[in-house]
Coordinates of C-alpha atoms and ligand atoms in Angstrom, one line a residue:
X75 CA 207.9 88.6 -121.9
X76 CA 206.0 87.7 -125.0
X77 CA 204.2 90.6 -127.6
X78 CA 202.4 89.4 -130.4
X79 CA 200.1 91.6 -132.3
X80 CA 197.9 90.9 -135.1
X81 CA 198.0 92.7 -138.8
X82 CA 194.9 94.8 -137.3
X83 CA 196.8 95.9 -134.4
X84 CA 200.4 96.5 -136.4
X85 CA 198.0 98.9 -139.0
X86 CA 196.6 100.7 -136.5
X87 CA 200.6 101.9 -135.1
X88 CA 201.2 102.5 -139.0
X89 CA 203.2 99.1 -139.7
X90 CA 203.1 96.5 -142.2
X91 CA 201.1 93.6 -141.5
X92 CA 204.0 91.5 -143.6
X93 CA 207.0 92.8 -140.9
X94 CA 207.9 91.8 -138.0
X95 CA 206.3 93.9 -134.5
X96 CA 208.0 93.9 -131.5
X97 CA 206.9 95.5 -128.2
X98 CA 209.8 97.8 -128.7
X99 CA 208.8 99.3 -131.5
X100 CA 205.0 99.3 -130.2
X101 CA 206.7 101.6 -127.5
X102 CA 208.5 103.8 -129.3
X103 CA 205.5 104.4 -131.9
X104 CA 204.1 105.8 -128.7
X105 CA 203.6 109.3 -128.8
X106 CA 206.3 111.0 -126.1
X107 CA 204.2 113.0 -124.0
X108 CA 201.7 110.0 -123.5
X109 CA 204.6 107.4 -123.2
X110 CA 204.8 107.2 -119.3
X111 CA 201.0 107.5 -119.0
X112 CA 200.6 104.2 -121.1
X113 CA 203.2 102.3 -119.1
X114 CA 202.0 103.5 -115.4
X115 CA 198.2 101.7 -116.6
X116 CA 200.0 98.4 -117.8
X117 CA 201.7 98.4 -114.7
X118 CA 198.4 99.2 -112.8
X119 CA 196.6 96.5 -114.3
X120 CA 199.3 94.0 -114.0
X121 CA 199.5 94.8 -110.5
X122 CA 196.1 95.0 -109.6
X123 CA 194.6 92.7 -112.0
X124 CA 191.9 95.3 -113.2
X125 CA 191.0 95.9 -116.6
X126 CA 193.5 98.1 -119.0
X127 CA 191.6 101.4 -120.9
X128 CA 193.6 103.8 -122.3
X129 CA 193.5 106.5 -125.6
X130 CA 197.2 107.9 -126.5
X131 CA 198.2 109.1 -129.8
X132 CA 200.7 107.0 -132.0
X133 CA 203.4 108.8 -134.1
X134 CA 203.3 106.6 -137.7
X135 CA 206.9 105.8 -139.4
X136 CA 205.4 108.4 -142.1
X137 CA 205.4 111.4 -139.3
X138 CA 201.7 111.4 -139.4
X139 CA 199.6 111.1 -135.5
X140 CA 196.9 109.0 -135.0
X141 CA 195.4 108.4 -132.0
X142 CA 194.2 104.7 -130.3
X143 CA 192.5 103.0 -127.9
X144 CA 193.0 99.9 -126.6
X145 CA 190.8 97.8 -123.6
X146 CA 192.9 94.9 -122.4
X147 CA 191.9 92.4 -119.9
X148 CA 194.4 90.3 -117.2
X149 CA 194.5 86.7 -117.6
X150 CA 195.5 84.9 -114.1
X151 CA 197.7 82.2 -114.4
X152 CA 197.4 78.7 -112.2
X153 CA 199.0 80.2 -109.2
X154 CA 196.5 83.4 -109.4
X155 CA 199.5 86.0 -110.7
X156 CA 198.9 88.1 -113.6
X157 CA 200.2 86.2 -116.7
X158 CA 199.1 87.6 -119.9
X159 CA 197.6 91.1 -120.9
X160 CA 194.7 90.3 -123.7
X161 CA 193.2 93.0 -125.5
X162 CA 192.3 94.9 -128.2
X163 CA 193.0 98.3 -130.5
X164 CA 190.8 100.4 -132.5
X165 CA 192.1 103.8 -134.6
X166 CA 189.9 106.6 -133.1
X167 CA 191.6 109.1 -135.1
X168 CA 188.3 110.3 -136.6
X169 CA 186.5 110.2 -133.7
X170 CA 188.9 112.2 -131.8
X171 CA 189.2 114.9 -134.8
X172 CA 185.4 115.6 -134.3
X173 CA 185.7 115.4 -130.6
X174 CA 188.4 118.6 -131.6
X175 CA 186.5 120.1 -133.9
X176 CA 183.2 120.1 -131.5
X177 CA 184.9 121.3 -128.9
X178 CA 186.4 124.0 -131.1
X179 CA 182.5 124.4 -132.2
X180 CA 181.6 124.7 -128.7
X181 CA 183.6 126.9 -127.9
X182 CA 183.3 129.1 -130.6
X183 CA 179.9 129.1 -129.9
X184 CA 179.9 130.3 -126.4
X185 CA 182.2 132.7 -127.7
X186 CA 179.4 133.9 -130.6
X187 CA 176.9 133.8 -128.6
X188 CA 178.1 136.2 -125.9
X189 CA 179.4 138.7 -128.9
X190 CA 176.2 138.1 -130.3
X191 CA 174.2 138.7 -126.4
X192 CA 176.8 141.7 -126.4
X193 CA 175.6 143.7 -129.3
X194 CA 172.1 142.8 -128.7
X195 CA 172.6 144.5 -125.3
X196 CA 174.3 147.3 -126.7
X197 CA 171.5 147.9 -129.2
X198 CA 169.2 147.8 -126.5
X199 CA 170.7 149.8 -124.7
X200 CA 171.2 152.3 -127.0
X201 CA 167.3 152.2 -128.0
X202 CA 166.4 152.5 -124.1
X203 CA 169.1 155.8 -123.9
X204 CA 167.1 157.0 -127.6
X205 CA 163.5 156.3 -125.9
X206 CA 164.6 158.2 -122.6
X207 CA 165.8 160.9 -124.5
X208 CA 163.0 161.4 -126.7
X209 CA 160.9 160.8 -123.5
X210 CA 162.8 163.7 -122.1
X211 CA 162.5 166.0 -125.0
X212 CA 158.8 165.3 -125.1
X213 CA 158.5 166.0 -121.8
X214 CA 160.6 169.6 -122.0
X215 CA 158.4 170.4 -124.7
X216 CA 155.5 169.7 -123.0
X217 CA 156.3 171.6 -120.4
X218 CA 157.4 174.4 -121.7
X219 CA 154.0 175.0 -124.2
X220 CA 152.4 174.3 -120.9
X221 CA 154.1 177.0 -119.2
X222 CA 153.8 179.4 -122.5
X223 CA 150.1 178.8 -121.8
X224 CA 149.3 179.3 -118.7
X225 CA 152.0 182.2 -119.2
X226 CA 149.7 184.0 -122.1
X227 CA 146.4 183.4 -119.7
X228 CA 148.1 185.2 -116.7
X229 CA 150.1 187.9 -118.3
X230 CA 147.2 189.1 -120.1
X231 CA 144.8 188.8 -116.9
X232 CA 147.3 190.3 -114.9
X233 CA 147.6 193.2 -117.7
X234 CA 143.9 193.6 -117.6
X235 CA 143.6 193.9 -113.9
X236 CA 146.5 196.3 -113.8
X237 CA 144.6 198.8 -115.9
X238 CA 141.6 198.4 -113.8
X239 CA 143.6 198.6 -110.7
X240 CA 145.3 202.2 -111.9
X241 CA 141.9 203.4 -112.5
X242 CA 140.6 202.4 -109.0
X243 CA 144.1 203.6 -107.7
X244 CA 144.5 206.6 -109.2
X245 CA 140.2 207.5 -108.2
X246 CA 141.0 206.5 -104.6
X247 CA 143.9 209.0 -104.7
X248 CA 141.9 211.9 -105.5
X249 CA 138.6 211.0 -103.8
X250 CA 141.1 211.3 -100.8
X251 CA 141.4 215.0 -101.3
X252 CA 137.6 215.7 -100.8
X253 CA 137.4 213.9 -97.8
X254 CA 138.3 216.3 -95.6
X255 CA 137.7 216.2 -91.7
X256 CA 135.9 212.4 -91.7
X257 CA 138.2 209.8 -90.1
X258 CA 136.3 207.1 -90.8
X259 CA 135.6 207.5 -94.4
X260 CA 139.8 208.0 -94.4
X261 CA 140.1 204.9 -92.6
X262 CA 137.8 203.1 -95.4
X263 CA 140.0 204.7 -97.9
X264 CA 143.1 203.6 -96.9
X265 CA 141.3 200.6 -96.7
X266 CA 140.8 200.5 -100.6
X267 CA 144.2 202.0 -101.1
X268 CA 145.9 199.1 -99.4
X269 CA 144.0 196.7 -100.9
X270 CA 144.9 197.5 -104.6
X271 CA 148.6 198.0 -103.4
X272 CA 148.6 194.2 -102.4
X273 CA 146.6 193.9 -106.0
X274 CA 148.9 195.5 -107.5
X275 CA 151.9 193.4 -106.1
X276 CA 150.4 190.5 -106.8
X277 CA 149.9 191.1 -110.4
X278 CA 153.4 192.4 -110.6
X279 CA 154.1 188.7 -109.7
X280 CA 151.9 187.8 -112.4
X281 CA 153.4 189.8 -114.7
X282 CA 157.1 188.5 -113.8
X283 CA 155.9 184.8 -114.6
X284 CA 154.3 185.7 -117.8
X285 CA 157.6 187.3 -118.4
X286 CA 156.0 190.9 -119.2
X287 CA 157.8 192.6 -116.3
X288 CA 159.3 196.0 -116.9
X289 CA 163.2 195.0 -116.4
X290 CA 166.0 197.3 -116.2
X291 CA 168.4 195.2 -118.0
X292 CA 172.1 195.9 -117.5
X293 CA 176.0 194.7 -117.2
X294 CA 175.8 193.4 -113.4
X295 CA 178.8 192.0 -111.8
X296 CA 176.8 189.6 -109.8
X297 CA 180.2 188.4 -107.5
X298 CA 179.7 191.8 -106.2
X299 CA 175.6 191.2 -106.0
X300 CA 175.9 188.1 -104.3
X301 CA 178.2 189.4 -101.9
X302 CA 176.4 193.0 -101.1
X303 CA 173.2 190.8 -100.1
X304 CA 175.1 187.9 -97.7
X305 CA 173.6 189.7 -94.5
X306 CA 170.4 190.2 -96.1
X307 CA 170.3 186.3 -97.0
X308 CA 172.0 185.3 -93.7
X309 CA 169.2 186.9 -91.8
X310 CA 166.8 185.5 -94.0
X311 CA 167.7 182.2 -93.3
X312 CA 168.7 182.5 -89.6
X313 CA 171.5 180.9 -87.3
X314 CA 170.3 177.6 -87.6
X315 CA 171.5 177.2 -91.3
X316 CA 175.3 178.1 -92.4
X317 CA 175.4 180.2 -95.5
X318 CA 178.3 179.3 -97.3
X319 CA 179.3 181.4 -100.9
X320 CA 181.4 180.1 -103.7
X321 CA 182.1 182.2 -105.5
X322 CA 184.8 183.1 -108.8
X323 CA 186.0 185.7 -109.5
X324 CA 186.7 187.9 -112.3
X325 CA 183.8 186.7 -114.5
X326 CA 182.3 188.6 -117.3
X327 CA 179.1 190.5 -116.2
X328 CA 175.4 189.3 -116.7
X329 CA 172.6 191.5 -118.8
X330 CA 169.8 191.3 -116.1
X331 CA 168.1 193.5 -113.8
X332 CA 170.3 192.7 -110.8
X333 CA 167.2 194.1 -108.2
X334 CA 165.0 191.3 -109.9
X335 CA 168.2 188.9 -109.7
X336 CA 168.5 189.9 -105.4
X337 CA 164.7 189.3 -105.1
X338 CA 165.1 185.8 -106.9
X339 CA 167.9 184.9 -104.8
X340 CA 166.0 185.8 -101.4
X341 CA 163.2 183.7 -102.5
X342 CA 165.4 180.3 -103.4
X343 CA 167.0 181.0 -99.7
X344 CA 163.7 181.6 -98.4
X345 CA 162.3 178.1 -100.1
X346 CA 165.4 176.8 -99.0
X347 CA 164.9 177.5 -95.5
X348 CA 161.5 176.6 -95.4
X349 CA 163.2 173.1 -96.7
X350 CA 165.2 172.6 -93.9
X351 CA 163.1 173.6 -90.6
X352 CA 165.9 171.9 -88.2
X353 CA 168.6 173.7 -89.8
X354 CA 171.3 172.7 -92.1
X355 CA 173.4 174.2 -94.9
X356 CA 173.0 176.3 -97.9
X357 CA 175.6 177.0 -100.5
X358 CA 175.2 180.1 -103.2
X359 CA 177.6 179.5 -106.1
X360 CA 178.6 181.2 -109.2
X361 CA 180.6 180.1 -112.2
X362 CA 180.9 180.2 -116.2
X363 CA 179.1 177.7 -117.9
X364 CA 178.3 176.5 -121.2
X365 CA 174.7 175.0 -122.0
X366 CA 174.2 171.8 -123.2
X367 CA 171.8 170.9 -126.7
X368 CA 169.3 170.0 -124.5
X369 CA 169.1 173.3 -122.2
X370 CA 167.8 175.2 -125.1
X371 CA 169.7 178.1 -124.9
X372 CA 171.4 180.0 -127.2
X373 CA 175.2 179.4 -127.3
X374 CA 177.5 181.2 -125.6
X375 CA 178.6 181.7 -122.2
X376 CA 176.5 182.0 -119.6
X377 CA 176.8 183.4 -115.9
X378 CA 175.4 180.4 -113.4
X379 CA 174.4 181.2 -109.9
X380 CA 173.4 177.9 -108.0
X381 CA 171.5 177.6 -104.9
X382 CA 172.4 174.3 -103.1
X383 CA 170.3 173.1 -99.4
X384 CA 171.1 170.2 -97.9
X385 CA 166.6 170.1 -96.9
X386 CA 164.4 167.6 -97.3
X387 CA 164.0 167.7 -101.1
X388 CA 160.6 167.1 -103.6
X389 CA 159.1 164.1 -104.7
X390 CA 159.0 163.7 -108.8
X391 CA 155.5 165.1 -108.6
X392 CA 156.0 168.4 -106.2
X393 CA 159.3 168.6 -108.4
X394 CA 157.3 168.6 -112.0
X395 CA 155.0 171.1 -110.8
X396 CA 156.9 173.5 -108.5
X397 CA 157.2 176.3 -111.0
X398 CA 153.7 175.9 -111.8
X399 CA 152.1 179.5 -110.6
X400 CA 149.9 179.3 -107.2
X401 CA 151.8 175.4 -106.9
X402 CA 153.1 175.0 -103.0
X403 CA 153.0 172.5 -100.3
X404 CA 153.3 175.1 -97.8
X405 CA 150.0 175.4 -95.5
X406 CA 147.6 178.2 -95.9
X407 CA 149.0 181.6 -95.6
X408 CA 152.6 180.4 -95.2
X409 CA 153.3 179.9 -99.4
X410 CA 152.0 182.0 -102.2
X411 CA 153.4 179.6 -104.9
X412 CA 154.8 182.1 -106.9
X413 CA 158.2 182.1 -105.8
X414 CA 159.5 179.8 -108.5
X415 CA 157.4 180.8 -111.1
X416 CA 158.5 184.3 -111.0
X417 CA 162.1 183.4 -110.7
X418 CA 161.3 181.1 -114.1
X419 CA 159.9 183.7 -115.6
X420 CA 162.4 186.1 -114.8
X421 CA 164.8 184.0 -116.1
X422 CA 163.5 183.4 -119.3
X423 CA 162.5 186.9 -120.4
X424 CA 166.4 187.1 -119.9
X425 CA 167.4 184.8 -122.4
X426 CA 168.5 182.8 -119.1
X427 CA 166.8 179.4 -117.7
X428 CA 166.1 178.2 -114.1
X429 CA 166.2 174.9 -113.4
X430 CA 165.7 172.7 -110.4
X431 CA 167.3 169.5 -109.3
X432 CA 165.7 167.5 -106.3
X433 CA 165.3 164.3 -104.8
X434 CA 163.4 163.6 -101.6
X435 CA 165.9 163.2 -98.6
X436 CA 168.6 164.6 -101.1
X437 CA 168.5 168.4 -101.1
X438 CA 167.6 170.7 -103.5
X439 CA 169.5 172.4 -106.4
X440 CA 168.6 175.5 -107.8
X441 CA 170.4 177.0 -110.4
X442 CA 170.2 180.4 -112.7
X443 CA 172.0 180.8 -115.8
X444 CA 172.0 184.4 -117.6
X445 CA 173.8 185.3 -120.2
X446 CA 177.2 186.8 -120.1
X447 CA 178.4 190.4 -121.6
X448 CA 181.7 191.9 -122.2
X449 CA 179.9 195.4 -121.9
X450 CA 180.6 196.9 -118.9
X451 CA 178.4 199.2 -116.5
X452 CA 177.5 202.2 -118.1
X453 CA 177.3 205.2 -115.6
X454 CA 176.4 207.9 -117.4
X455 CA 172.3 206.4 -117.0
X456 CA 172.8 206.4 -113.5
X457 CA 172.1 210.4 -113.0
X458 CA 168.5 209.8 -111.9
X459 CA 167.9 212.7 -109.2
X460 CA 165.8 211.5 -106.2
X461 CA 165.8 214.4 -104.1
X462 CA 162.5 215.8 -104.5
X463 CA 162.5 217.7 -108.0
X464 CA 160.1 220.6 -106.6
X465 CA 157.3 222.0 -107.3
X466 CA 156.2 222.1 -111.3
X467 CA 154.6 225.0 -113.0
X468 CA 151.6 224.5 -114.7
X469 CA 152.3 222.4 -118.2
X470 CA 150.4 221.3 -121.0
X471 CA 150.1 217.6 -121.1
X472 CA 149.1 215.3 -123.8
X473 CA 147.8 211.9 -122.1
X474 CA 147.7 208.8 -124.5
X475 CA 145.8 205.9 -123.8
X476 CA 143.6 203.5 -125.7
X477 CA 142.0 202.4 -122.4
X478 CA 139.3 205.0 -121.4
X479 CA 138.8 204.5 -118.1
X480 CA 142.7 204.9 -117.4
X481 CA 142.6 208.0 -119.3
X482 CA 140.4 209.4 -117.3
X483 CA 142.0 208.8 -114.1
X484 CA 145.2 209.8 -115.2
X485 CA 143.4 212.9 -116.8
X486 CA 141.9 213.7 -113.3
X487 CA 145.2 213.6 -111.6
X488 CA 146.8 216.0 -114.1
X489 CA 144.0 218.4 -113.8
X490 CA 144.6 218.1 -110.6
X491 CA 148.0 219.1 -110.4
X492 CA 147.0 221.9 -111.8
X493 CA 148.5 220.9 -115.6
X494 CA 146.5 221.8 -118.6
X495 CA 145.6 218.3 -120.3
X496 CA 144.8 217.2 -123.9
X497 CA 143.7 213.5 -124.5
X498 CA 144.5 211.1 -127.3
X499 CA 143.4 207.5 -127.5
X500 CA 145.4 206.3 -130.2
X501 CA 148.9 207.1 -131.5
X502 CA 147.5 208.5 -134.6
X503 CA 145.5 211.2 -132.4
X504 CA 148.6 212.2 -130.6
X505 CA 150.6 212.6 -133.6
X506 CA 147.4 214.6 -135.2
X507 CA 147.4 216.7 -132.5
X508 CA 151.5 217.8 -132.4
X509 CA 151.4 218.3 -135.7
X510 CA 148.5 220.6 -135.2
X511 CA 150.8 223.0 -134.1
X512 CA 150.3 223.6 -130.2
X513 CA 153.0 223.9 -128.0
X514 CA 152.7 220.7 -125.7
X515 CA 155.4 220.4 -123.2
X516 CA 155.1 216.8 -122.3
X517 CA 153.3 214.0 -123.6
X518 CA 152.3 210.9 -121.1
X519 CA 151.7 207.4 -123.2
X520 CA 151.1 204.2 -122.7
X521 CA 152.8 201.5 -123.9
X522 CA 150.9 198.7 -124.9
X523 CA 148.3 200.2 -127.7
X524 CA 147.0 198.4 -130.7
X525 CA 148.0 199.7 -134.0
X526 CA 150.7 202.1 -133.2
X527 CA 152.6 201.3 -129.9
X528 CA 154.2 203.6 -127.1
X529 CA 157.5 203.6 -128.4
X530 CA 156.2 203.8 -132.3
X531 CA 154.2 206.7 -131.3
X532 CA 157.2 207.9 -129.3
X533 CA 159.8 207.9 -132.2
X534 CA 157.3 209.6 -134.7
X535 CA 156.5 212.4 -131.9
X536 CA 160.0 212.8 -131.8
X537 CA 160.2 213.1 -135.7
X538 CA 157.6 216.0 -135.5
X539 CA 159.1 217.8 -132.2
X540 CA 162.6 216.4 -131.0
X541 CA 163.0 218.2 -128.4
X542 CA 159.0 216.9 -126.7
X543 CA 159.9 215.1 -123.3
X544 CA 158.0 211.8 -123.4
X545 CA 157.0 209.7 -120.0
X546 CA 156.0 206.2 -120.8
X547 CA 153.9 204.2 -118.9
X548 CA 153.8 200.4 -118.7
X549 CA 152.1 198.2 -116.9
X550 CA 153.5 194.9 -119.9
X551 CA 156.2 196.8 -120.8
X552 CA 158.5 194.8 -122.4
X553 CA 160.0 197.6 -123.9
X554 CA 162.6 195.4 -126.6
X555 CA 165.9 196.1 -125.6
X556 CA 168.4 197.9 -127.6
X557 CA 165.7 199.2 -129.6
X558 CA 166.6 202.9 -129.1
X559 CA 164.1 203.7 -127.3
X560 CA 165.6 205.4 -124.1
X561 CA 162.8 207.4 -122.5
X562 CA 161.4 207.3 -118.8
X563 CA 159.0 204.9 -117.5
X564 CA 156.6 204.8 -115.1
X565 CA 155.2 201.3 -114.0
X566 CA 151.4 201.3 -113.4
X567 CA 149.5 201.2 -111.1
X568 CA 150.8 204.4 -109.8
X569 CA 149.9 207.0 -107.3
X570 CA 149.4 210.8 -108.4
X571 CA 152.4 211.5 -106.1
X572 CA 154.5 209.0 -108.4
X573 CA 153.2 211.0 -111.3
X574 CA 153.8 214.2 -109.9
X575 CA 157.3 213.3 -109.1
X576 CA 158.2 211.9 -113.0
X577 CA 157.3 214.6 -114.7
X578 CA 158.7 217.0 -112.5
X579 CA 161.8 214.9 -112.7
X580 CA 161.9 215.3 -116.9
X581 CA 160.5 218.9 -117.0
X582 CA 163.6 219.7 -114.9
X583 CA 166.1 217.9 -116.9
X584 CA 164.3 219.2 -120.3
X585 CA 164.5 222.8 -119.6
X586 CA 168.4 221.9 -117.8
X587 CA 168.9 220.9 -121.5
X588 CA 167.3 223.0 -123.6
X589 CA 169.9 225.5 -125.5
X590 CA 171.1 229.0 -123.7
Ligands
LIG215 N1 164.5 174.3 -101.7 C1 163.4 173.6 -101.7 N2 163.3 172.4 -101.1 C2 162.2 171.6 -101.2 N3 161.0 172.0 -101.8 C3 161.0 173.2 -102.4 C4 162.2 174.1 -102.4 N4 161.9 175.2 -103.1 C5 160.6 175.0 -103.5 N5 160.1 173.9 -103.1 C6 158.7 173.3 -103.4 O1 158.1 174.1 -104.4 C7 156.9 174.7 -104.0 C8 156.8 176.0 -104.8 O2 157.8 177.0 -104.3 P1 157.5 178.5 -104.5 O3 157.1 178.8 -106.0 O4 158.6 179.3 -104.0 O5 156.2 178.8 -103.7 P2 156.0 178.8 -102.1 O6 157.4 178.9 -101.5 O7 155.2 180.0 -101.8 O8 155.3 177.5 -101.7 C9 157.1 174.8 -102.5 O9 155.8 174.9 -101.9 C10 157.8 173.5 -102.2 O10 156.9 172.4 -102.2
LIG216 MG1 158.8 180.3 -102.1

């Protein structure tokens, strides 16, 4: 075999043009790892005759790789065998660096652009998770100066009609007595009575949504609550639905007004039942919890009773409005809508929330948080005597209120009994007349008063007589808590036997405590 190459060819393998070439040393300037790749395609071509192609790097006497092509074509001899191989070489060292460095480029590029897509993402993302939010405390907000609204609109209509309704109740009460021997006029009576009784439930509904109900707020272990009422919420919700509890124990107790709490708790089983009218199941839980920043509620731990039914859920819509007052999807008759908004309102006025969780098909979640106290039940409040207190001897009363027409009925009733009455109707009278000098033995005011309220009025009587019993009547009490104001109540509208019974109740227990 023959190798000849010419002074182009012996530069491009990194040898002198002036030396000598030999095959030998063309094959050993071959890089290693492309050696037996070069020889199978000259023994490819030579065998088959086809053209020779091939790139391989060549290591230079100097240590330095290059890489090379080389095309080659087989020239037949006579008798048609492959004689000679004829070709050419080319250095494509440069072309194969920027091969390298584009396909580094390249693929530093994919790489940059998905680290690039990433962050772009990300800060899309994170701009969609800011929009929701702010979406979400929009919407909270919203709501809740809608509620505060419509909450200001009912509690002072339902405050309003509460007066009007004690004077109509408290007329009624005595017109009775001169009705003697005439049925039918009885029967209309009655009548009347009944009706403001179911007005004067309703705007105690009112009242609990506008959060201006009178509460007796107090340590309430509400394991034990939930528990005492299981038969009561069992029947509510019949056989067809399995009450489970959940219940811890050994929590801290909640400051509410555990009858308020029991009535809320009937109404989410009675919603809940009314959710799942071919039966299912309904789960009453109560934990600790902590609020979140966005459940605007005061830190601290709070007591959280959850109502779970497995029913048939709200829409977004129903779900948005179902605290609204008077909102239900219930047919006529069947729904008052002011199930939820009282439990809301409840709620609230103690420093608690109510929330809702629903999705059609999905169930519904209620849940109740109220704070948590270490105090514990205090029974020394709990001697309230409810045998009847007897008969009272006649007393001198001092009625306060700023609303005429309630005066007067309440005025009526006293006279009635058979007390002696003086009339006030505004703190500054009352207090003009103790200081006057009489002996009064009880004074009756009401709460809500402009200038000087009940309890103002109540602690400056006090100032002037200590020892005066005081009966407070509310109809918006929200008497503040903790204020230091301790003095019976009596919720209005009420009957003249209510009255009759209260102040016989604190003209007992004054005289039990007066000294010798
Ligand atoms: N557990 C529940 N599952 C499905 N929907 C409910 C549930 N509780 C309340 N709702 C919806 O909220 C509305 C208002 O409830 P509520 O204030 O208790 O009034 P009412 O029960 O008188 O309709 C209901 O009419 C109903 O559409
Ligand atoms: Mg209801």
């Amino acid at each position: 075999m023959r190798f000849a190459a010419s002074d182009a060819c012996k530069a491009i393998f990194g040898h002198p043009a002036a030396k000598a070439f030999s095959y030998e040393e063309a094959l050993a300037s071959i890089h290693e790892d492309d050696k037996e790749r070069v020889l199978n395609a000259v023994k490819e071509s030579i065998d088959s005759g086809r053209d020779y192609a091939i790139d391989h790097r060549t290591l230079w006497p100097d240590g330095s790789v290059h890489w090379t092509e080389i095309r080659a074509r087989v020239v037949s001899g006579k008798s048609g065998h492959s004689e000679r191989l004829v070709g050419v070489s080319s250095d494509i060292t440069d072309r194969k660096r920027y091969e390298v460095r584009l396909r580094d480029l390249n693929d530093t590029l994919e790489e940059r652009v998905a680290q690039r897509t990433a962050e772009l993402s990300q800060a899309h993302e994170t701009l969609l998770a800011e929009v929701a939010q702010r979406e979400r405390a929009e919407e909270h907000l919203r709501h809740a100066q809608k509620m505060e609204a419509i909450g200001q609109l009912t509690g002072g209509v339902a405050h309003d009609f509460n007066n009007l309704l004690m004077a109509i109740m408290g007329n009624l009460d005595l017109l009775k007595k001169h009705l003697a021997e005439n049925p039918k006029a009885e029967r209309l009576l009655e009548g009347a009575m009944q009706g403001t009784r179911r007005g004067a439930a309703l705007t105690q509904r009112l009242l609990a949504f506008a959060r201006r109900q009178d509460l007796q707020v107090e340590p309430v272990d509400l394991e034990k609550l939930i528990c005492g009422m299981t038969d009561l919420l069992e029947r509510s919700v019949g056989s067809s639905i399995a009450l489970r509890l959940n219940l811890t124990n050994g929590l801290p107790h909640a400051l509410v007004d555990g009858n308020q709490v029991e009535l809320a708790l009937l109404n989410l089983a009675v919603n809940a039942r009314d959710a799942m009218p071919h039966g299912g199941s309904l789960v009453v839980k109560l934990d600790l919890a902590q609020p979140v920043p966005e459940d605007c509620l005061a830190s601290g731990s709070y007591l959280r009773i959850s109502v779970t039914d497995t029913g048939h859920g709200m829409d977004g819509e129903t779900l948005k409005k179902a605290i609204d007052p008077f909102f239900s999807t219930k047919e006529l008759g069947k729904g008052t809508g002011l199930g939820l908004s009282m439990i809301h309102g409840l709620a609230v006025q103690l420093n608690g929330e109510f929330q809702l969780f629903s999705a059609p098909g999905q169930g519904t979640k209620a849940e109740l948080w109220f704070p948590s106290t270490t105090q514990k039940i205090d029974d020394k409040g709990m001697d309230v005597t409810q045998t009847q207190p007897g008969v009272t001897a006649r007393a001198k009363v001092l009625v306060v209120d700023d609303d005429a027409l309630i005066a007067m009925s309440t005025v009526d009733m006293l006279e009635d009994l058979g007390h002696e009455v003086l009339e006030a109707n505004s703190g500054a009278g009352a207090l003009e007349l103790l200081g006057a000098g009489d002996h009064i033995d009880l004074m009756i005011t009401d709460y809500s008063m402009p200038g000087m309220n009940g309890a103002q009025l109540a602690k400056a009587a006090l100032e002037i007589n200590p020892a005066l019993p005081i009966l407070i009547t509310t109809g918006y009490a929200d008497l503040p808590s903790g204020a230091g104001i301790d003095l019976p109540r009596l919720g209005k509208p009420y009957t003249q036997d209510q009255l009759a019974f209260e102040i016989a109740k604190i003209l007992k227990s004054s005289r039990r405590s007066e000294p010798g």
